[in-house]
Short mmCIF file of C-alpha atoms and ligand atoms in Angstrom, two decimals:
data_model
loop_
_atom_site.label_atom_id
_atom_site.label_comp_id
_atom_site.label_asym_id
_atom_site.label_seq_id
_atom_site.Cartn_x
_atom_site.Cartn_y
_atom_site.Cartn_z
CA UNK Z 1 -21.26 0.85 10.73
CA UNK Z 2 -19.91 1.79 13.94
CA UNK Z 3 -18.13 5.37 13.50
CA UNK Z 4 -16.50 7.63 16.48
CA UNK Z 5 -17.46 11.17 16.07
CA UNK Z 6 -14.37 12.40 17.51
CA UNK Z 7 -10.35 12.04 17.38
CA UNK Z 8 -8.55 9.37 19.35
CA UNK Z 9 -5.57 11.68 20.91
CA UNK Z 10 -3.62 10.97 24.07
CA UNK Z 11 -5.50 7.88 24.85
CA UNK Z 12 -8.88 9.16 24.63
CA UNK Z 13 -11.69 9.98 22.14
CA UNK Z 14 -11.99 13.84 22.04
CA UNK Z 15 -14.33 15.99 20.25
CA UNK Z 16 -12.98 17.46 17.09
CA UNK Z 17 -12.00 21.07 16.98
CA UNK Z 18 -14.31 21.79 13.96
CA UNK Z 19 -17.79 20.91 13.06
CA UNK Z 20 -17.03 19.37 9.34
CA UNK Z 21 -17.52 15.64 8.98
CA UNK Z 22 -16.88 13.29 6.01
CA UNK Z 23 -19.26 10.75 4.82
CA UNK Z 24 -18.38 7.17 4.25
CA UNK Z 25 -19.86 5.62 1.35
CA UNK Z 26 -20.11 1.77 0.46
CA UNK Z 27 -18.86 1.78 -3.06
CA UNK Z 28 -20.75 -1.50 -3.89
CA UNK Z 29 -24.19 0.21 -3.11
CA UNK Z 30 -23.23 4.00 -3.05
CA UNK Z 31 -25.06 4.19 0.41
CA UNK Z 32 -23.57 6.48 3.11
CA UNK Z 33 -22.75 3.99 6.12
CA UNK Z 34 -21.23 6.57 8.54
CA UNK Z 35 -19.62 10.08 9.35
CA UNK Z 36 -16.38 10.86 10.64
CA UNK Z 37 -15.16 14.23 11.78
CA UNK Z 38 -13.01 16.26 9.32
CA UNK Z 39 -9.84 17.12 11.21
CA UNK Z 40 -8.13 20.68 11.13
CA UNK Z 41 -4.78 21.82 11.81
CA UNK Z 42 -5.86 22.25 15.43
CA UNK Z 43 -6.76 18.59 15.75
CA UNK Z 44 -3.18 17.66 14.08
CA UNK Z 45 -1.75 20.08 16.49
CA UNK Z 46 -3.31 18.43 19.44
CA UNK Z 47 -2.28 15.16 18.32
CA UNK Z 48 1.26 16.05 17.60
CA UNK Z 49 1.45 17.47 21.21
CA UNK Z 50 0.14 14.14 22.45
CA UNK Z 51 2.63 12.22 20.47
CA UNK Z 52 5.49 14.66 21.55
CA UNK Z 53 4.60 14.40 25.42
CA UNK Z 54 4.42 10.34 25.09
CA UNK Z 55 7.66 10.07 23.12
CA UNK Z 56 10.35 10.13 25.80
CA UNK Z 57 8.47 7.57 27.99
CA UNK Z 58 7.86 5.18 24.94
CA UNK Z 59 11.44 5.75 23.53
CA UNK Z 60 12.69 4.57 27.28
CA UNK Z 61 10.48 1.74 27.33
CA UNK Z 62 12.47 -1.59 27.22
CA UNK Z 63 12.26 -3.38 23.68
CA UNK Z 64 10.81 -6.31 25.28
CA UNK Z 65 7.85 -4.33 27.05
CA UNK Z 66 7.19 -2.54 23.57
CA UNK Z 67 7.30 -6.15 21.88
CA UNK Z 68 4.72 -7.28 24.56
CA UNK Z 69 2.61 -4.21 23.68
CA UNK Z 70 2.73 -4.93 20.16
CA UNK Z 71 1.92 -8.68 20.67
CA UNK Z 72 -1.23 -7.53 22.58
CA UNK Z 73 -2.09 -5.46 19.60
CA UNK Z 74 -1.63 -8.34 17.18
CA UNK Z 75 -3.93 -10.46 19.34
CA UNK Z 76 -6.60 -7.69 19.40
CA UNK Z 77 -6.32 -7.63 15.55
CA UNK Z 78 -6.63 -11.33 15.47
CA UNK Z 79 -9.66 -11.57 17.83
CA UNK Z 80 -11.55 -8.72 15.97
CA UNK Z 81 -10.67 -10.17 12.53
CA UNK Z 82 -14.41 -10.60 11.35
CA UNK Z 83 -15.14 -7.07 12.50
CA UNK Z 84 -12.27 -5.58 10.69
CA UNK Z 85 -13.10 -7.68 7.40
CA UNK Z 86 -16.72 -6.38 7.45
CA UNK Z 87 -15.62 -2.87 8.12
CA UNK Z 88 -13.16 -2.92 5.05
CA UNK Z 89 -15.92 -4.56 2.93
CA UNK Z 90 -18.21 -1.89 3.70
CA UNK Z 91 -15.99 1.11 3.18
CA UNK Z 92 -13.65 -0.17 0.34
CA UNK Z 93 -16.06 -2.85 -1.36
CA UNK Z 94 -13.69 -5.75 -1.41
CA UNK Z 95 -15.22 -9.20 -1.50
CA UNK Z 96 -15.61 -10.68 2.00
CA UNK Z 97 -13.27 -13.60 1.26
CA UNK Z 98 -10.39 -11.11 0.33
CA UNK Z 99 -11.18 -8.87 3.09
CA UNK Z 100 -10.80 -11.98 5.75
CA UNK Z 101 -7.68 -13.30 4.28
CA UNK Z 102 -5.91 -10.24 3.12
CA UNK Z 103 -7.13 -7.03 4.62
CA UNK Z 104 -8.00 -8.56 8.09
CA UNK Z 105 -5.26 -11.31 7.87
CA UNK Z 106 -2.07 -9.57 6.53
CA UNK Z 107 -2.20 -7.05 9.44
CA UNK Z 108 -2.05 -9.83 12.03
CA UNK Z 109 0.91 -11.37 10.14
CA UNK Z 110 2.78 -7.92 9.90
CA UNK Z 111 1.99 -6.82 13.58
CA UNK Z 112 3.21 -10.38 14.77
CA UNK Z 113 6.58 -9.85 12.77
CA UNK Z 114 7.01 -6.57 14.68
CA UNK Z 115 6.29 -7.98 18.08
CA UNK Z 116 9.11 -10.59 17.48
CA UNK Z 117 11.55 -7.93 15.78
CA UNK Z 118 11.25 -5.61 18.78
CA UNK Z 119 12.11 -8.29 21.05
CA UNK Z 120 14.92 -9.41 19.10
CA UNK Z 121 16.41 -6.72 17.15
CA UNK Z 122 19.98 -5.33 18.02
CA UNK Z 123 19.37 -1.73 18.97
CA UNK Z 124 23.14 -1.33 19.80
CA UNK Z 125 25.96 -2.46 17.83
CA UNK Z 126 29.88 -2.57 18.31
CA UNK Z 127 31.95 -1.03 15.35
CA UNK Z 128 35.60 -1.08 16.22
CA UNK Z 129 36.21 1.36 19.43
CA UNK Z 130 32.66 2.66 19.01
CA UNK Z 131 29.19 1.53 20.35
CA UNK Z 132 26.54 2.56 17.94
CA UNK Z 133 22.82 3.20 19.55
CA UNK Z 134 19.90 2.85 17.22
CA UNK Z 135 17.34 5.19 18.65
CA UNK Z 136 13.83 6.15 17.54
CA UNK Z 137 13.53 9.22 15.12
CA UNK Z 138 10.79 10.63 17.26
CA UNK Z 139 7.15 11.69 16.37
CA UNK Z 140 5.96 10.29 13.05
CA UNK Z 141 3.12 11.61 10.81
CA UNK Z 142 1.67 8.63 9.05
CA UNK Z 143 -0.50 9.20 6.07
CA UNK Z 144 -2.12 6.31 4.41
CA UNK Z 145 -4.13 5.36 1.29
CA UNK Z 146 -7.48 3.27 1.15
CA UNK Z 147 -6.46 0.43 -1.11
CA UNK Z 148 -5.06 -1.78 1.88
CA UNK Z 149 -6.32 0.60 4.43
CA UNK Z 150 -5.36 -1.50 7.73
CA UNK Z 151 -2.23 -3.17 6.06
CA UNK Z 152 -0.85 0.23 5.31
CA UNK Z 153 -1.45 1.60 8.85
CA UNK Z 154 -0.06 -1.44 10.50
CA UNK Z 155 2.85 -1.40 8.12
CA UNK Z 156 3.98 2.00 9.29
CA UNK Z 157 2.61 2.11 13.01
CA UNK Z 158 4.00 -1.35 13.97
CA UNK Z 159 7.74 -0.66 12.93
CA UNK Z 160 7.28 2.91 14.37
CA UNK Z 161 6.09 1.52 17.62
CA UNK Z 162 8.91 -1.26 17.67
CA UNK Z 163 11.72 1.39 17.22
CA UNK Z 164 10.37 3.61 20.22
CA UNK Z 165 8.57 6.34 17.96
CA UNK Z 166 5.11 7.75 18.72
CA UNK Z 167 2.50 8.19 15.81
CA UNK Z 168 -0.02 10.49 14.49
CA UNK Z 169 -2.09 8.97 11.71
CA UNK Z 170 -3.95 10.58 9.00
CA UNK Z 171 -5.84 7.77 7.17
CA UNK Z 172 -7.54 8.04 3.73
CA UNK Z 173 -10.99 9.91 3.83
CA UNK Z 174 -12.49 6.91 1.94
CA UNK Z 175 -11.62 4.30 4.65
CA UNK Z 176 -11.34 5.96 8.02
CA UNK Z 177 -13.63 3.50 9.82
CA UNK Z 178 -11.04 0.66 9.85
CA UNK Z 179 -8.52 3.32 11.22
CA UNK Z 180 -10.94 4.11 14.14
CA UNK Z 181 -11.26 0.24 14.57
CA UNK Z 182 -7.28 0.31 14.82
CA UNK Z 183 -7.27 3.02 17.17
CA UNK Z 184 -9.51 0.96 19.53
CA UNK Z 185 -7.44 -1.94 19.14
CA UNK Z 186 -4.28 0.20 20.30
CA UNK Z 187 -6.16 1.14 23.53
CA UNK Z 188 -7.36 -2.65 24.23
CA UNK Z 189 -3.82 -3.58 23.64
CA UNK Z 190 -2.67 -1.28 26.64
CA UNK Z 191 -0.58 1.28 24.70
CA UNK Z 192 0.27 4.18 26.93
CA UNK Z 193 -1.94 7.39 25.83
CA UNK Z 194 -0.41 9.41 23.20
CA UNK Z 195 1.82 6.52 21.73
CA UNK Z 196 -0.63 6.26 18.94
CA UNK Z 197 -3.22 9.01 17.82
CA UNK Z 198 -5.66 9.40 15.13
CA UNK Z 199 -7.00 12.37 13.30
CA UNK Z 200 -9.28 11.53 10.26
CA UNK Z 201 -9.73 14.18 7.63
CA UNK Z 202 -9.17 15.48 4.32
CA UNK Z 203 -5.60 15.17 2.64
CA UNK Z 204 -5.03 18.87 1.75
CA UNK Z 205 -6.17 19.92 5.19
CA UNK Z 206 -5.35 17.34 7.96
CA UNK Z 207 -2.77 15.47 5.91
CA UNK Z 208 -0.87 18.80 4.70
CA UNK Z 209 -1.08 20.18 8.47
CA UNK Z 210 0.49 17.01 9.54
CA UNK Z 211 3.24 16.79 6.91
CA UNK Z 212 4.08 20.35 7.39
CA UNK Z 213 3.96 20.24 11.39
CA UNK Z 214 7.16 21.53 12.55
CA UNK Z 215 7.20 18.91 15.76
CA UNK Z 216 6.85 15.85 13.49
CA UNK Z 217 10.14 14.40 12.96
CA UNK Z 218 9.22 11.80 10.18
CA UNK Z 219 6.66 11.60 7.53
CA UNK Z 220 5.70 8.19 6.08
CA UNK Z 221 3.34 8.53 3.23
CA UNK Z 222 1.63 6.03 0.90
CA UNK Z 223 -0.18 7.19 -2.10
CA UNK Z 224 -0.01 8.90 -5.38
CA UNK Z 225 3.16 10.13 -6.89
CA UNK Z 226 2.00 13.72 -6.96
CA UNK Z 227 1.02 14.14 -3.19
CA UNK Z 228 4.29 12.02 -2.58
CA UNK Z 229 6.45 14.63 -4.49
CA UNK Z 230 4.84 17.35 -2.63
CA UNK Z 231 5.45 15.78 0.81
CA UNK Z 232 9.04 14.92 0.02
CA UNK Z 233 9.73 18.57 -1.11
CA UNK Z 234 8.14 19.74 2.47
CA UNK Z 235 10.18 17.20 4.49
CA UNK Z 236 13.19 18.20 2.55
CA UNK Z 237 12.95 21.88 3.19
CA UNK Z 238 12.40 21.10 6.96
CA UNK Z 239 15.28 18.63 6.78
CA UNK Z 240 13.21 15.81 8.29
CA UNK Z 241 13.19 12.19 7.32
CA UNK Z 242 10.64 10.83 5.00
CA UNK Z 243 9.44 7.58 3.47
CA UNK Z 244 7.52 7.44 0.33
CA UNK Z 245 5.64 4.64 -1.09
CA UNK Z 246 4.22 5.89 -4.63
CA UNK Z 247 2.72 3.11 -6.73
CA UNK Z 248 4.05 1.41 -9.76
CA UNK Z 249 3.80 -0.13 -13.26
CA UNK Z 250 5.30 -3.60 -12.78
CA UNK Z 251 5.94 -6.04 -15.22
CA UNK Z 252 5.20 -9.76 -15.23
CA UNK Z 253 7.95 -11.17 -17.49
CA UNK Z 254 7.03 -14.54 -18.94
CA UNK Z 255 10.16 -16.07 -20.31
CA UNK Z 256 10.18 -18.61 -23.46
CA UNK Z 257 10.84 -21.67 -21.28
CA UNK Z 258 8.20 -20.75 -18.50
CA UNK Z 259 4.87 -22.63 -17.85
CA UNK Z 260 2.75 -20.32 -19.62
CA UNK Z 261 -0.64 -21.34 -18.30
CA UNK Z 262 0.52 -21.09 -14.75
CA UNK Z 263 2.18 -17.77 -15.41
CA UNK Z 264 -0.64 -16.16 -17.01
CA UNK Z 265 -3.12 -17.32 -14.56
CA UNK Z 266 -1.28 -15.98 -11.58
CA UNK Z 267 -0.67 -13.05 -13.38
CA UNK Z 268 -4.38 -12.39 -13.90
CA UNK Z 269 -5.25 -13.09 -10.48
CA UNK Z 270 -2.69 -10.79 -9.27
CA UNK Z 271 -3.96 -7.92 -11.29
CA UNK Z 272 -7.64 -8.33 -10.77
CA UNK Z 273 -7.36 -8.85 -6.86
CA UNK Z 274 -8.58 -6.04 -5.00
CA UNK Z 275 -10.20 -4.72 -8.20
CA UNK Z 276 -6.70 -3.96 -9.53
CA UNK Z 277 -6.10 -1.28 -6.73
CA UNK Z 278 -2.74 -2.39 -5.77
CA UNK Z 279 0.36 -0.51 -6.11
CA UNK Z 280 2.59 -3.65 -6.64
CA UNK Z 281 0.09 -5.20 -9.42
CA UNK Z 282 1.89 -6.62 -12.50
CA UNK Z 283 -0.23 -4.65 -14.85
CA UNK Z 284 2.26 -5.13 -17.84
CA UNK Z 285 2.51 -8.95 -19.13
CA UNK Z 286 5.34 -9.54 -21.05
CA UNK Z 287 5.27 -12.48 -23.41
CA UNK Z 288 7.47 -13.81 -26.40
CA UNK Z 289 6.10 -13.36 -29.90
CA UNK Z 290 5.95 -17.09 -30.41
CA UNK Z 291 3.51 -17.79 -27.68
CA UNK Z 292 1.74 -14.24 -27.49
CA UNK Z 293 -1.55 -15.40 -28.97
CA UNK Z 294 -1.74 -18.33 -26.95
CA UNK Z 295 -1.32 -16.02 -23.85
CA UNK Z 296 -3.82 -13.49 -24.94
CA UNK Z 297 -6.47 -16.40 -25.20
CA UNK Z 298 -5.44 -17.62 -21.66
CA UNK Z 299 -5.76 -14.30 -20.39
CA UNK Z 300 -9.08 -13.63 -21.85
CA UNK Z 301 -10.49 -17.01 -20.36
CA UNK Z 302 -8.95 -16.29 -17.06
CA UNK Z 303 -10.52 -12.83 -16.52
CA UNK Z 304 -13.95 -14.04 -17.41
CA UNK Z 305 -14.03 -15.71 -13.85
CA UNK Z 306 -13.88 -12.37 -12.41
CA UNK Z 307 -17.61 -11.36 -12.42
CA UNK Z 308 -18.25 -7.92 -10.85
CA UNK Z 309 -19.86 -8.13 -7.49
CA UNK Z 310 -18.77 -11.56 -7.14
CA UNK Z 311 -15.06 -12.30 -7.39
CA UNK Z 312 -14.22 -8.73 -8.06
CA UNK Z 313 -15.60 -5.70 -6.20
CA UNK Z 314 -16.12 -2.09 -7.22
CA UNK Z 315 -13.41 0.60 -7.27
CA UNK Z 316 -13.34 2.68 -4.05
CA UNK Z 317 -15.05 5.79 -5.31
CA UNK Z 318 -16.78 7.45 -8.37
CA UNK Z 319 -13.80 9.36 -9.19
CA UNK Z 320 -11.53 6.50 -9.27
CA UNK Z 321 -14.08 4.64 -11.41
CA UNK Z 322 -14.37 7.50 -13.90
CA UNK Z 323 -10.58 7.48 -14.10
CA UNK Z 324 -10.14 3.95 -14.90
CA UNK Z 325 -12.77 3.92 -17.43
CA UNK Z 326 -11.02 6.94 -19.18
CA UNK Z 327 -7.88 4.81 -19.47
CA UNK Z 328 -9.69 1.92 -20.94
CA UNK Z 329 -11.22 4.53 -23.39
CA UNK Z 330 -7.75 5.84 -23.94
CA UNK Z 331 -6.49 2.30 -24.51
CA UNK Z 332 -8.77 1.62 -27.28
CA UNK Z 333 -8.15 5.04 -28.72
CA UNK Z 334 -4.65 4.51 -29.13
CA UNK Z 335 -5.09 1.23 -30.90
CA UNK Z 336 -4.83 -1.48 -28.33
CA UNK Z 337 -6.81 -4.53 -28.79
CA UNK Z 338 -9.45 -5.05 -26.38
CA UNK Z 339 -9.81 -8.85 -25.93
CA UNK Z 340 -11.92 -8.82 -22.46
CA UNK Z 341 -13.89 -5.98 -20.70
CA UNK Z 342 -14.37 -2.49 -21.81
CA UNK Z 343 -15.14 0.99 -20.67
CA UNK Z 344 -19.00 0.53 -20.07
CA UNK Z 345 -19.90 0.12 -16.21
CA UNK Z 346 -21.12 -3.64 -15.59
CA UNK Z 347 -23.80 -2.84 -13.07
CA UNK Z 348 -26.06 0.03 -12.70
CA UNK Z 349 -25.33 0.43 -8.93
CA UNK Z 350 -21.84 0.57 -7.40
CA UNK Z 351 -18.32 1.93 -8.62
CA UNK Z 352 -17.56 -1.09 -10.73
CA UNK Z 353 -15.35 -1.39 -13.84
CA UNK Z 354 -15.21 -4.39 -16.25
CA UNK Z 355 -12.23 -6.48 -15.65
CA UNK Z 356 -10.46 -5.67 -18.95
CA UNK Z 357 -7.60 -7.14 -21.10
CA UNK Z 358 -5.61 -5.38 -23.77
CA UNK Z 359 -3.45 -7.02 -26.31
CA UNK Z 360 -1.26 -5.35 -28.91
CA UNK Z 361 -0.08 -2.92 -26.29
CA UNK Z 362 3.05 -1.06 -27.23
CA UNK Z 363 5.38 0.46 -24.77
CA UNK Z 364 4.59 4.17 -25.62
CA UNK Z 365 0.62 3.72 -25.16
CA UNK Z 366 -0.79 5.57 -22.21
CA UNK Z 367 -2.14 2.31 -20.69
CA UNK Z 368 1.51 0.75 -20.78
CA UNK Z 369 3.02 4.03 -19.04
CA UNK Z 370 0.74 5.21 -16.51
CA UNK Z 371 -0.58 3.55 -13.29
CA UNK Z 372 -4.09 2.76 -13.80
CA UNK Z 373 -5.18 1.38 -10.44
CA UNK Z 374 -7.95 -0.88 -11.60
CA UNK Z 375 -8.71 -4.10 -13.24
CA UNK Z 376 -6.85 -3.62 -16.24
CA UNK Z 377 -4.15 -5.92 -17.77
CA UNK Z 378 -1.93 -5.17 -20.71
CA UNK Z 379 -0.09 -7.87 -22.78
CA UNK Z 380 3.13 -6.72 -24.47
CA UNK Z 381 5.09 -8.62 -27.12
CA UNK Z 382 9.04 -9.04 -26.78
CA UNK Z 383 11.17 -10.38 -29.41
CA UNK Z 384 13.95 -11.69 -27.36
CA UNK Z 385 15.30 -11.63 -23.71
CA UNK Z 386 17.04 -8.28 -24.25
CA UNK Z 387 13.90 -6.75 -25.51
CA UNK Z 388 12.10 -8.18 -22.68
CA UNK Z 389 14.26 -6.39 -20.35
CA UNK Z 390 14.33 -3.33 -22.00
CA UNK Z 391 10.39 -3.15 -22.03
CA UNK Z 392 10.22 -4.29 -18.41
CA UNK Z 393 12.63 -1.56 -17.38
CA UNK Z 394 11.03 1.11 -19.49
CA UNK Z 395 8.94 2.87 -17.07
CA UNK Z 396 9.39 5.76 -14.38
CA UNK Z 397 8.40 3.33 -11.71
CA UNK Z 398 10.07 0.37 -10.11
CA UNK Z 399 8.06 -1.05 -7.17
CA UNK Z 400 7.45 -4.85 -8.05
CA UNK Z 401 7.42 -7.44 -10.64
CA UNK Z 402 7.58 -11.10 -11.60
CA UNK Z 403 9.62 -13.53 -13.62
CA UNK Z 404 8.65 -16.90 -14.88
CA UNK Z 405 11.31 -19.10 -16.67
CA UNK Z 406 12.27 -22.78 -17.01
CA UNK Z 407 14.15 -22.74 -13.79
CA UNK Z 408 14.78 -20.27 -10.80
CA UNK Z 409 18.33 -19.75 -11.95
CA UNK Z 410 17.22 -18.29 -15.14
CA UNK Z 411 14.55 -16.17 -13.62
CA UNK Z 412 16.96 -14.76 -10.92
CA UNK Z 413 19.47 -13.87 -13.59
CA UNK Z 414 16.92 -11.71 -15.37
CA UNK Z 415 15.58 -10.40 -12.06
CA UNK Z 416 19.03 -9.20 -11.23
CA UNK Z 417 18.87 -6.93 -14.29
CA UNK Z 418 15.40 -5.33 -13.35
CA UNK Z 419 15.09 -1.87 -11.83
CA UNK Z 420 12.52 -2.64 -9.27
CA UNK Z 421 12.33 -3.07 -5.55
CA UNK Z 422 10.53 -6.63 -5.28
CA UNK Z 423 10.38 -9.57 -7.82
CA UNK Z 424 8.54 -12.71 -7.41
CA UNK Z 425 10.47 -15.74 -8.85
CA UNK Z 426 8.35 -18.48 -10.46
CA UNK Z 427 5.24 -17.63 -8.47
CA UNK Z 428 7.14 -16.94 -5.23
CA UNK Z 429 5.02 -16.48 -2.05
CA UNK Z 430 4.38 -13.20 0.01
CA UNK Z 431 6.86 -12.78 2.83
CA UNK Z 432 6.01 -10.23 5.52
CA UNK Z 433 9.56 -9.84 6.35
CA UNK Z 434 11.00 -8.93 2.83
CA UNK Z 435 11.58 -5.30 2.34
CA UNK Z 436 8.85 -3.50 0.37
CA UNK Z 437 9.59 -0.26 -1.54
CA UNK Z 438 10.40 1.18 -5.02
CA UNK Z 439 13.18 2.14 -7.18
CA UNK Z 440 12.86 5.47 -9.11
CA UNK Z 441 9.46 7.16 -8.72
CA UNK Z 442 8.20 4.10 -6.82
CA UNK Z 443 9.46 6.00 -3.76
CA UNK Z 444 12.05 6.46 -0.91
CA UNK Z 445 12.59 3.97 1.72
CA UNK Z 446 11.35 0.40 2.69
CA UNK Z 447 8.58 -1.04 4.55
CA UNK Z 448 8.25 -4.49 6.47
CA UNK Z 449 10.61 -6.54 8.24
CA UNK Z 450 14.00 -5.33 9.58
CA UNK Z 451 14.44 -2.76 6.80
CA UNK Z 452 11.13 -1.37 7.54
CA UNK Z 453 12.12 -1.16 11.28
CA UNK Z 454 15.40 0.58 10.48
CA UNK Z 455 13.46 3.39 8.72
CA UNK Z 456 12.37 4.46 12.11
CA UNK Z 457 15.83 4.59 13.73
CA UNK Z 458 18.78 6.83 13.82
CA UNK Z 459 22.28 6.27 14.99
CA UNK Z 460 24.14 7.70 17.82
CA UNK Z 461 27.86 6.70 17.95
CA UNK Z 462 29.94 6.60 21.15
CA UNK Z 463 33.64 6.35 20.93
CA UNK Z 464 35.62 4.65 23.57
P1 NAP C 501 -3.67 10.38 -2.57
O1 NAP C 501 -4.40 11.70 -2.81
O2 NAP C 501 -2.21 10.53 -2.68
O3 NAP C 501 -4.00 9.88 -1.22
C1 NAP C 501 -3.09 9.12 -0.10
C2 NAP C 501 -3.09 9.81 1.12
O4 NAP C 501 -2.57 11.16 1.15
C3 NAP C 501 -4.42 10.07 1.71
O5 NAP C 501 -4.69 9.82 2.97
C4 NAP C 501 -4.85 11.34 1.30
O6 NAP C 501 -6.02 11.99 1.89
C5 NAP C 501 -3.64 11.92 1.54
N1 NAP C 501 -3.31 13.36 0.89
C6 NAP C 501 -3.84 13.82 -0.24
N2 NAP C 501 -3.45 14.97 -0.47
C7 NAP C 501 -2.65 15.19 0.50
C8 NAP C 501 -1.73 16.48 0.84
N3 NAP C 501 -1.92 17.57 -0.11
N4 NAP C 501 -1.13 16.35 1.83
C9 NAP C 501 -0.91 15.42 2.69
N5 NAP C 501 -1.69 14.26 2.53
C10 NAP C 501 -2.56 14.23 1.36
O7 NAP C 501 -4.08 9.35 -3.47
P2 NAP C 501 -5.72 9.23 -4.17
O8 NAP C 501 -6.12 10.41 -4.58
O9 NAP C 501 -6.34 8.57 -3.03
O10 NAP C 501 -5.56 8.11 -5.18
C11 NAP C 501 -5.13 8.65 -6.45
C12 NAP C 501 -4.02 7.67 -7.33
O11 NAP C 501 -3.01 7.27 -6.26
C13 NAP C 501 -4.73 6.26 -7.50
O12 NAP C 501 -5.22 6.26 -8.62
C14 NAP C 501 -3.39 5.64 -7.52
O13 NAP C 501 -2.76 5.78 -8.88
C15 NAP C 501 -2.33 6.22 -6.52
N6 NAP C 501 -2.55 5.48 -5.20
C16 NAP C 501 -1.46 4.81 -5.02
C17 NAP C 501 -1.42 3.93 -3.65
C18 NAP C 501 -0.26 3.30 -3.48
O14 NAP C 501 -0.40 2.31 -2.87
N7 NAP C 501 0.98 3.48 -3.94
C19 NAP C 501 -2.47 4.04 -3.15
C20 NAP C 501 -3.68 4.64 -3.27
C21 NAP C 501 -3.47 5.55 -4.49
P3 NAP C 501 -7.44 11.90 1.23
O15 NAP C 501 -7.78 10.54 1.40
O16 NAP C 501 -8.44 12.74 2.02
O17 NAP C 501 -7.24 12.18 -0.26
MG1 MG C 502 -6.99 12.05 -2.81
#
């Protein structure tokens, strides 16, 4: 795999300040596929200076011109789609089909949506005797995880650029190659130097230096709750804006009148996709007592199609593999009924985990409470609709969810009572314009579409 040995700062690849590197490993075969520099506080400082220097010019660039550059970026991402998919498969381990359609495909959609929004968004509004100007927040520090590595970059960078902000990105240490490819794409798209900057490195070093940097106006972070809390506290103390997307434990609620087979099959696919490494995955399936055993049998049959190394890839690294296997052991220990999968590794090589289904899961069990981030589905039984609602909301998280019912009206009535940021109604389709983000510990702020753009804007009111 192609890897740059420098940082992308101020529109050029520059040598890193330090000597340390990070080895990038293919989780499917555990082979090292490249090295990238491990950034230091010095690299972060250089990148923030470049972003600051570029900010006035980019903020003053007419939105239609910013839109044209984002459209060019979308076109480069579309043209390099094959290369992007191969890179994500190599560093994340996702199956080629998923890499093509989701990891390489969704960023094209999202970049396209922001090319359009930048051109059409009302950056000025009239309110009585005031004119309200919506101005960019400034220099944005973006810190992203590895699970949807390019999507999470584009979901931050595209709206920031549309708003007129400049960006310093610190991508996940496990997936830096697609981030380097993205930096190349920004250059090819003709973004002025310094508008987008990349510093690869470790979270507690480069990530923390970026989050703490005095001249960063906003931090946008996606990842674990533990790191998110820390970043939120740092941003709070510095009185700077922060957006946090911190994962979930979402419910897939199958109401008594729903098409059970469809709801279970779509639910299993949702959890197994990307080896379960999806913050919005519906990892708790809620089924009424009467149809519970039928649902368990359907889920076990559906998950059998997810063969490790074929339809389902490995987890991103050995640590995540060990963590997820630990959760499966914990589920067995706490009395959940294993109906598919188990803690043993399914292959000798690669960080694979067996796609696992637990039945008889009760809301107090660890597997029902904590984010597992692996191919593990829990089936919970409810007595009536109020019980289903209580179980669905009995979590510290609130990122996503699904409701299946006899008709949309019944599903919507239930969804209105759920404490969560996004709900799919009877198998609703992905919408790149719909705001994405969490209630409760799932985070602060929203990504995607016009709501995602608004995160990077601040208002200035002129009175007449
Ligand atoms: P993480 O540590 O929170 O990583 C997310 C990003 O934050 C990475 O770029 C990471 O760098 C960086 N980071 C780590 N420590 C930092 C610090 N002190 N200051 C600033 N940035 C820092 O998550 P992880 O360790 O990769 O995954 C652990 C768990 O987080 C998963 O099992 C899952 O439950 C959850 N997770 C959630 C999402 C989501 O989409 N919400 C995504 C990934 C993981 P490094 O790459 O160098 O660590
Ligand atoms: Mg980490």
